[in-house]
């Protein structure tokens, strides 16, 4: 089984910073992509940022230049440094890891951590 445990969410004023962490454990295949997604109130879950094991990153336009994703290998731990936070960044942030094993894609999610940005 694969487990992802997020931490680091909370309440912050606009313009502030937070750092999210995601610790992965269990049977995670070596070649994988980790990422952060968020779900804002009344909206669908959306991509925030992803990072491959080799360090290739991808960001949503709305966070590029303000957020930085990074990871440690091993263990499979991902981080999201969020700077210059805006009220519209308020959301539940979910960690994700996905990889192919024996030709099948496996996709795992954390339980989510709340980020609230006050104006």
Short mmCIF file of C-alpha atoms in Angstrom, two decimals:
data_model
loop_
_atom_site.label_atom_id
_atom_site.label_comp_id
_atom_site.label_asym_id
_atom_site.label_seq_id
_atom_site.Cartn_x
_atom_site.Cartn_y
_atom_site.Cartn_z
CA UNK A 1 0.00 0.00 0.00
CA UNK A 2 1.00 3.60 -0.59
CA UNK A 3 0.42 6.34 1.94
CA UNK A 4 0.84 10.09 1.55
CA UNK A 5 0.76 12.30 4.61
CA UNK A 6 0.56 16.06 4.16
CA UNK A 7 1.46 18.71 6.71
CA UNK A 8 2.08 22.44 6.87
CA UNK A 9 -1.29 23.94 6.07
CA UNK A 10 -2.84 26.71 8.11
CA UNK A 11 -4.03 30.29 8.22
CA UNK A 12 -1.89 33.08 6.84
CA UNK A 13 -2.39 36.69 5.83
CA UNK A 14 -2.24 37.76 2.21
CA UNK A 15 1.36 38.24 1.15
CA UNK A 16 2.59 35.64 3.59
CA UNK A 17 4.20 32.26 3.06
CA UNK A 18 3.56 28.63 3.91
CA UNK A 19 5.44 25.42 3.22
CA UNK A 20 3.60 22.19 2.65
CA UNK A 21 5.22 18.78 3.04
CA UNK A 22 4.12 15.39 1.76
CA UNK A 23 5.73 12.22 3.04
CA UNK A 24 5.22 9.17 0.88
CA UNK A 25 5.63 5.62 2.15
CA UNK A 26 4.88 2.09 1.06
CA UNK A 27 5.28 0.49 -2.32
CA UNK A 28 6.08 3.54 -4.44
CA UNK A 29 7.76 2.70 -7.71
CA UNK A 30 11.09 4.42 -8.18
CA UNK A 31 10.21 6.33 -11.35
CA UNK A 32 7.31 8.50 -10.27
CA UNK A 33 5.86 11.96 -10.37
CA UNK A 34 4.76 13.76 -7.24
CA UNK A 35 2.50 16.76 -7.27
CA UNK A 36 0.23 19.15 -5.49
CA UNK A 37 -3.36 19.81 -6.44
CA UNK A 38 -5.94 22.00 -4.79
CA UNK A 39 -9.68 22.27 -4.54
CA UNK A 40 -11.10 25.71 -3.92
CA UNK A 41 -14.64 26.09 -2.57
CA UNK A 42 -17.17 25.42 -5.31
CA UNK A 43 -14.51 24.33 -7.79
CA UNK A 44 -13.05 21.11 -9.11
CA UNK A 45 -9.64 19.86 -8.06
CA UNK A 46 -6.92 21.54 -10.11
CA UNK A 47 -3.23 21.14 -10.73
CA UNK A 48 -0.88 23.34 -8.74
CA UNK A 49 2.53 21.85 -9.51
CA UNK A 50 4.22 18.55 -10.30
CA UNK A 51 7.78 17.29 -10.16
CA UNK A 52 9.29 14.14 -11.63
CA UNK A 53 11.86 12.04 -9.82
CA UNK A 54 14.46 13.64 -12.07
CA UNK A 55 13.39 17.13 -11.01
CA UNK A 56 11.38 18.30 -14.01
CA UNK A 57 8.70 20.68 -12.78
CA UNK A 58 5.39 21.94 -14.09
CA UNK A 59 3.28 24.76 -12.64
CA UNK A 60 -0.18 26.16 -13.09
CA UNK A 61 -0.06 29.65 -14.56
CA UNK A 62 -1.80 31.04 -11.48
CA UNK A 63 1.06 30.04 -9.15
CA UNK A 64 4.13 30.22 -11.39
CA UNK A 65 6.70 32.56 -9.89
CA UNK A 66 5.12 32.41 -6.43
CA UNK A 67 5.16 28.69 -5.61
CA UNK A 68 8.10 26.29 -5.77
CA UNK A 69 7.83 22.51 -5.74
CA UNK A 70 10.75 20.34 -4.69
CA UNK A 71 11.38 16.81 -3.51
CA UNK A 72 13.81 14.51 -1.71
CA UNK A 73 14.77 11.12 -3.15
CA UNK A 74 14.83 9.02 -1.08
CA UNK A 75 12.50 9.18 0.65
CA UNK A 76 9.62 10.15 -1.61
CA UNK A 77 8.90 13.48 0.02
CA UNK A 78 7.55 16.51 -1.79
CA UNK A 79 7.42 20.11 -0.69
CA UNK A 80 5.49 23.15 -1.85
CA UNK A 81 6.88 26.52 -0.86
CA UNK A 82 4.12 29.07 -1.27
CA UNK A 83 5.08 32.75 -1.24
CA UNK A 84 3.09 35.92 -1.89
CA UNK A 85 -0.09 34.09 -1.01
CA UNK A 86 -3.40 35.53 -2.16
CA UNK A 87 -6.92 34.99 -0.82
CA UNK A 88 -7.71 33.07 -4.00
CA UNK A 89 -5.10 30.50 -2.99
CA UNK A 90 -7.44 29.42 -0.21
CA UNK A 91 -8.16 25.74 -0.80
CA UNK A 92 -7.63 22.21 0.39
CA UNK A 93 -4.25 21.12 -0.98
CA UNK A 94 -3.75 17.47 -1.89
CA UNK A 95 -0.52 15.59 -2.48
CA UNK A 96 -0.40 13.09 -5.31
CA UNK A 97 2.03 10.44 -6.52
CA UNK A 98 1.62 8.49 -9.72
CA UNK A 99 3.68 5.93 -11.59
CA UNK A 100 3.44 2.99 -13.96
CA UNK A 101 3.92 -0.49 -12.58
CA UNK A 102 3.74 -3.51 -14.89
CA UNK A 103 2.11 -1.31 -17.53
CA UNK A 104 -0.66 0.01 -15.32
CA UNK A 105 -0.88 3.53 -13.93
CA UNK A 106 -1.21 3.81 -10.17
CA UNK A 107 -2.45 7.05 -8.66
CA UNK A 108 -2.48 7.89 -4.94
CA UNK A 109 -3.72 10.88 -2.95
CA UNK A 110 -3.17 12.28 0.49
CA UNK A 111 -5.97 13.30 2.80
CA UNK A 112 -5.56 17.01 2.09
CA UNK A 113 -4.47 19.98 4.15
CA UNK A 114 -6.36 23.25 4.45
CA UNK A 115 -4.71 26.51 3.43
CA UNK A 116 -6.58 29.68 4.27
CA UNK A 117 -5.33 33.09 3.16
CA UNK A 118 -7.00 36.07 4.77
CA UNK A 119 -7.19 39.47 3.10
#
